[in-house]
Amino acid sequence: MVAVREPEDYLEVLQSQRGGFSFELCKRNAHLAKQASIRPPAAMKSGTTICGVQLKDAVVLAADTRATEGPMVADKNCEKLHYIANNIFCAGAGTAADLEHTTQLMESQMELLRLATGTQPRVCTVVRRLSTMLFKYQGYVGCALVLGGVDVTGPHLYQIYPHGSTDMLPFTTMGSGSLAAMSILESEY
């Protein structure tokens, strides 16, 4: 008999459920459109859509998986959720190389801080460092971030713009698809 291995933490669960769009329901949808005269909703063109919601004891971050180069899809399974520390993640929209470099830099700084202090980094520390770095480049680093995490003071959700300004919000969206996402969050949250 095969032993079933239980995941140790939420990162293993996330890795096991990783993936892009599922095409399992395409035949069913085509049948419904043909037989029942149901028109599927028209797709809206958008680039990245990232969002976050702060709950009582947690923060939920979400992002699409499609990376585009203008009108072309460059990657259907792009990682837009970035690890900063065990208790802090961020979702990124903008230039992929800038996002990857910025989040890796912040990840290494927070690991050094954790080793120096012996404690988990606070979310406000990451926000301050990201804001200072992005402000220094005056928007030329193309990183729009939704940063969320839980620290000793509770859950926090921040929106960080490419020019360095920040907002602390209970829910937020960024990216070119943010208007549609925000309409859902504002009506349902």
Tab-separated table of C-alpha atoms in Angstrom:
chain	number	residue	atom	x	y	z
A	1	MET	CA	0.000	0.000	0.000
A	2	VAL	CA	1.203	3.502	-0.825
A	3	ALA	CA	1.665	5.837	2.137
A	4	VAL	CA	-0.030	9.215	1.742
A	5	ARG	CA	2.212	12.072	2.815
A	6	GLU	CA	0.515	14.933	4.629
A	7	PRO	CA	1.700	18.452	3.694
A	8	GLU	CA	3.769	20.084	6.434
A	9	ASP	CA	2.742	23.692	5.823
A	10	TYR	CA	0.709	25.867	3.494
A	11	LEU	CA	3.614	26.286	1.053
A	12	GLU	CA	3.521	22.569	0.205
A	13	VAL	CA	-0.240	22.791	-0.346
A	14	LEU	CA	0.275	25.805	-2.617
A	15	GLN	CA	2.935	23.986	-4.648
A	16	SER	CA	0.725	20.911	-5.059
A	17	GLN	CA	-2.217	22.989	-6.348
A	18	ARG	CA	-0.175	25.148	-8.706
A	19	GLY	CA	-1.321	25.407	-12.269
A	20	GLY	CA	-2.870	27.519	-14.952
A	21	PHE	CA	-6.290	27.541	-16.553
A	22	SER	CA	-8.153	24.219	-16.667
A	23	PHE	CA	-9.831	23.290	-19.960
A	24	GLU	CA	-11.967	20.502	-18.430
A	25	LEU	CA	-15.297	22.284	-18.957
A	26	CYS	CA	-14.799	23.486	-22.544
A	27	LYS	CA	-16.889	20.707	-24.138
A	28	ARG	CA	-19.695	21.211	-21.614
A	29	ASN	CA	-19.715	24.957	-22.247
A	30	ALA	CA	-19.815	24.460	-26.028
A	31	HIS	CA	-22.751	22.051	-25.628
A	32	LEU	CA	-24.640	24.522	-23.412
A	33	ALA	CA	-24.009	27.352	-25.870
A	34	LYS	CA	-25.294	25.246	-28.779
A	35	GLN	CA	-28.274	23.438	-27.178
A	36	ALA	CA	-29.561	25.893	-24.610
A	37	SER	CA	-28.735	29.086	-26.540
A	38	ILE	CA	-26.705	30.335	-23.608
A	39	ARG	CA	-24.137	32.891	-24.652
A	40	PRO	CA	-20.943	32.703	-22.620
A	41	PRO	CA	-19.751	35.996	-21.180
A	42	ALA	CA	-17.464	37.943	-23.463
A	43	ALA	CA	-13.850	37.927	-22.354
A	44	MET	CA	-12.345	41.244	-21.379
A	45	LYS	CA	-8.814	42.002	-22.437
A	46	SER	CA	-6.557	42.865	-19.554
A	47	GLY	CA	-3.001	42.361	-18.477
A	48	THR	CA	-2.256	41.435	-14.900
A	49	THR	CA	-4.857	41.439	-12.159
A	50	ILE	CA	-3.688	41.085	-8.568
A	51	CYS	CA	-5.762	41.515	-5.453
A	52	GLY	CA	-5.697	41.068	-1.709
A	53	VAL	CA	-8.241	40.854	1.089
A	54	GLN	CA	-7.549	41.260	4.799
A	55	LEU	CA	-9.515	38.995	7.128
A	56	LYS	CA	-9.731	38.827	10.923
A	57	ASP	CA	-6.648	36.628	11.369
A	58	ALA	CA	-5.282	36.255	7.830
A	59	VAL	CA	-4.571	37.899	4.503
A	60	VAL	CA	-5.531	36.392	1.137
A	61	LEU	CA	-3.542	37.337	-1.981
A	62	ALA	CA	-4.521	36.314	-5.503
A	63	ALA	CA	-3.170	36.833	-9.002
A	64	ASP	CA	-3.771	35.595	-12.503
A	65	THR	CA	-1.098	33.428	-14.132
A	66	ARG	CA	-0.834	34.955	-17.607
A	67	ALA	CA	2.173	37.056	-18.633
A	68	THR	CA	1.734	39.176	-21.746
A	69	GLU	CA	3.979	41.073	-24.121
A	70	GLY	CA	1.587	43.586	-25.614
A	71	PRO	CA	-1.217	41.629	-27.335
A	72	MET	CA	0.656	38.290	-27.169
A	73	VAL	CA	0.573	35.819	-24.288
A	74	ALA	CA	4.209	35.134	-23.370
A	75	ASP	CA	3.619	32.668	-20.536
A	76	LYS	CA	0.377	30.965	-19.467
A	77	ASN	CA	1.738	29.843	-16.108
A	78	CYS	CA	3.633	32.808	-14.665
A	79	GLU	CA	4.220	33.107	-10.918
A	80	LYS	CA	2.950	36.474	-9.721
A	81	LEU	CA	2.871	35.670	-6.005
A	82	HIS	CA	6.297	36.319	-4.513
A	83	TYR	CA	7.754	35.021	-1.247
A	84	ILE	CA	9.276	37.672	1.032
A	85	ALA	CA	9.367	35.845	4.397
A	86	ASN	CA	7.496	32.960	6.034
A	87	ASN	CA	4.824	35.395	7.178
A	88	ILE	CA	4.894	37.878	4.264
A	89	PHE	CA	4.069	37.475	0.559
A	90	CYS	CA	3.323	39.939	-2.208
A	91	ALA	CA	1.544	39.881	-5.544
A	92	GLY	CA	3.169	41.848	-8.337
A	93	ALA	CA	2.047	43.584	-11.512
A	94	GLY	CA	4.325	45.341	-13.949
A	95	THR	CA	7.635	44.479	-15.552
A	96	ALA	CA	8.433	40.839	-14.751
A	97	ALA	CA	12.189	41.345	-14.430
A	98	ASP	CA	11.760	44.348	-12.118
A	99	LEU	CA	9.294	42.422	-9.958
A	100	GLU	CA	11.538	39.377	-9.690
A	101	HIS	CA	14.631	41.404	-8.816
A	102	THR	CA	12.824	43.645	-6.316
A	103	THR	CA	11.134	40.783	-4.467
A	104	GLN	CA	14.320	38.680	-4.368
A	105	LEU	CA	16.224	41.656	-2.979
A	106	MET	CA	13.566	42.167	-0.310
A	107	GLU	CA	13.517	38.437	0.479
A	108	SER	CA	17.274	38.428	1.101
A	109	GLN	CA	17.111	41.604	3.214
A	110	MET	CA	14.327	40.136	5.369
A	111	GLU	CA	16.235	36.858	5.819
A	112	LEU	CA	19.312	38.805	6.970
A	113	LEU	CA	17.129	40.839	9.330
A	114	ARG	CA	15.545	37.650	10.699
A	115	LEU	CA	18.968	36.113	11.325
A	116	ALA	CA	20.277	39.301	12.973
A	117	THR	CA	17.281	39.812	15.280
A	118	GLY	CA	16.092	36.235	15.789
A	119	THR	CA	12.475	37.291	15.141
A	120	GLN	CA	10.111	37.282	12.184
A	121	PRO	CA	10.159	40.529	10.193
A	122	ARG	CA	7.185	42.837	10.552
A	123	VAL	CA	5.069	43.738	7.547
A	124	CYS	CA	5.625	47.477	8.081
A	125	THR	CA	9.403	46.921	7.805
A	126	VAL	CA	9.019	45.398	4.333
A	127	VAL	CA	6.626	48.156	3.264
A	128	ARG	CA	9.006	50.866	4.432
A	129	ARG	CA	12.007	49.326	2.657
A	130	LEU	CA	10.081	48.710	-0.582
A	131	SER	CA	8.616	52.209	-0.525
A	132	THR	CA	12.029	53.813	0.034
A	133	MET	CA	13.644	51.777	-2.740
A	134	LEU	CA	10.880	52.436	-5.286
A	135	PHE	CA	10.756	56.160	-4.438
A	136	LYS	CA	14.481	56.389	-5.104
A	137	TYR	CA	13.875	55.250	-8.698
A	138	GLN	CA	10.884	57.610	-9.207
A	139	GLY	CA	8.684	55.018	-10.946
A	140	TYR	CA	11.314	53.721	-13.378
A	141	VAL	CA	11.239	50.343	-11.612
A	142	GLY	CA	7.949	48.921	-12.881
A	143	CYS	CA	6.657	47.247	-9.706
A	144	ALA	CA	3.067	47.598	-8.548
A	145	LEU	CA	2.699	45.429	-5.447
A	146	VAL	CA	-0.031	44.168	-3.157
A	147	LEU	CA	1.824	43.103	-0.025
A	148	GLY	CA	0.212	41.116	2.750
A	149	GLY	CA	1.288	39.305	5.843
A	150	VAL	CA	0.616	38.499	9.462
A	151	ASP	CA	3.031	39.555	12.178
A	152	VAL	CA	2.935	40.088	15.950
A	153	THR	CA	0.499	42.985	15.529
A	154	GLY	CA	-1.936	41.040	13.336
A	155	PRO	CA	-2.778	40.856	9.622
A	156	HIS	CA	-1.802	43.715	7.292
A	157	LEU	CA	-2.514	44.477	3.630
A	158	TYR	CA	-0.693	47.204	1.703
A	159	GLN	CA	-0.798	48.578	-1.818
A	160	ILE	CA	2.597	49.845	-3.062
A	161	TYR	CA	2.780	51.921	-6.237
A	162	PRO	CA	5.803	52.000	-8.599
A	163	HIS	CA	6.752	55.516	-7.464
A	164	GLY	CA	6.846	54.456	-3.792
A	165	SER	CA	3.559	55.626	-2.303
A	166	THR	CA	1.708	53.160	-0.079
A	167	ASP	CA	-1.842	52.605	1.132
A	168	MET	CA	-3.003	50.341	3.964
A	169	LEU	CA	-6.403	48.945	2.965
A	170	PRO	CA	-8.829	46.151	3.968
A	171	PHE	CA	-9.024	45.035	0.295
A	172	THR	CA	-7.251	46.175	-2.823
A	173	THR	CA	-6.480	45.379	-6.460
A	174	MET	CA	-3.788	46.488	-8.887
A	175	GLY	CA	-2.930	45.905	-12.512
A	176	SER	CA	-4.787	46.604	-15.722
A	177	GLY	CA	-7.687	44.349	-14.681
A	178	SER	CA	-8.076	46.067	-11.324
A	179	LEU	CA	-11.246	47.991	-12.216
A	180	ALA	CA	-13.242	44.807	-12.819
A	181	ALA	CA	-11.773	43.158	-9.716
A	182	MET	CA	-12.427	46.219	-7.562
A	183	SER	CA	-16.068	46.359	-8.657
A	184	ILE	CA	-16.524	42.798	-7.349
A	185	LEU	CA	-14.636	43.492	-4.108
A	186	GLU	CA	-16.554	46.716	-3.428
A	187	SER	CA	-19.938	45.094	-4.015
A	188	GLU	CA	-19.224	41.839	-2.137
A	189	TYR	CA	-16.719	42.638	0.678
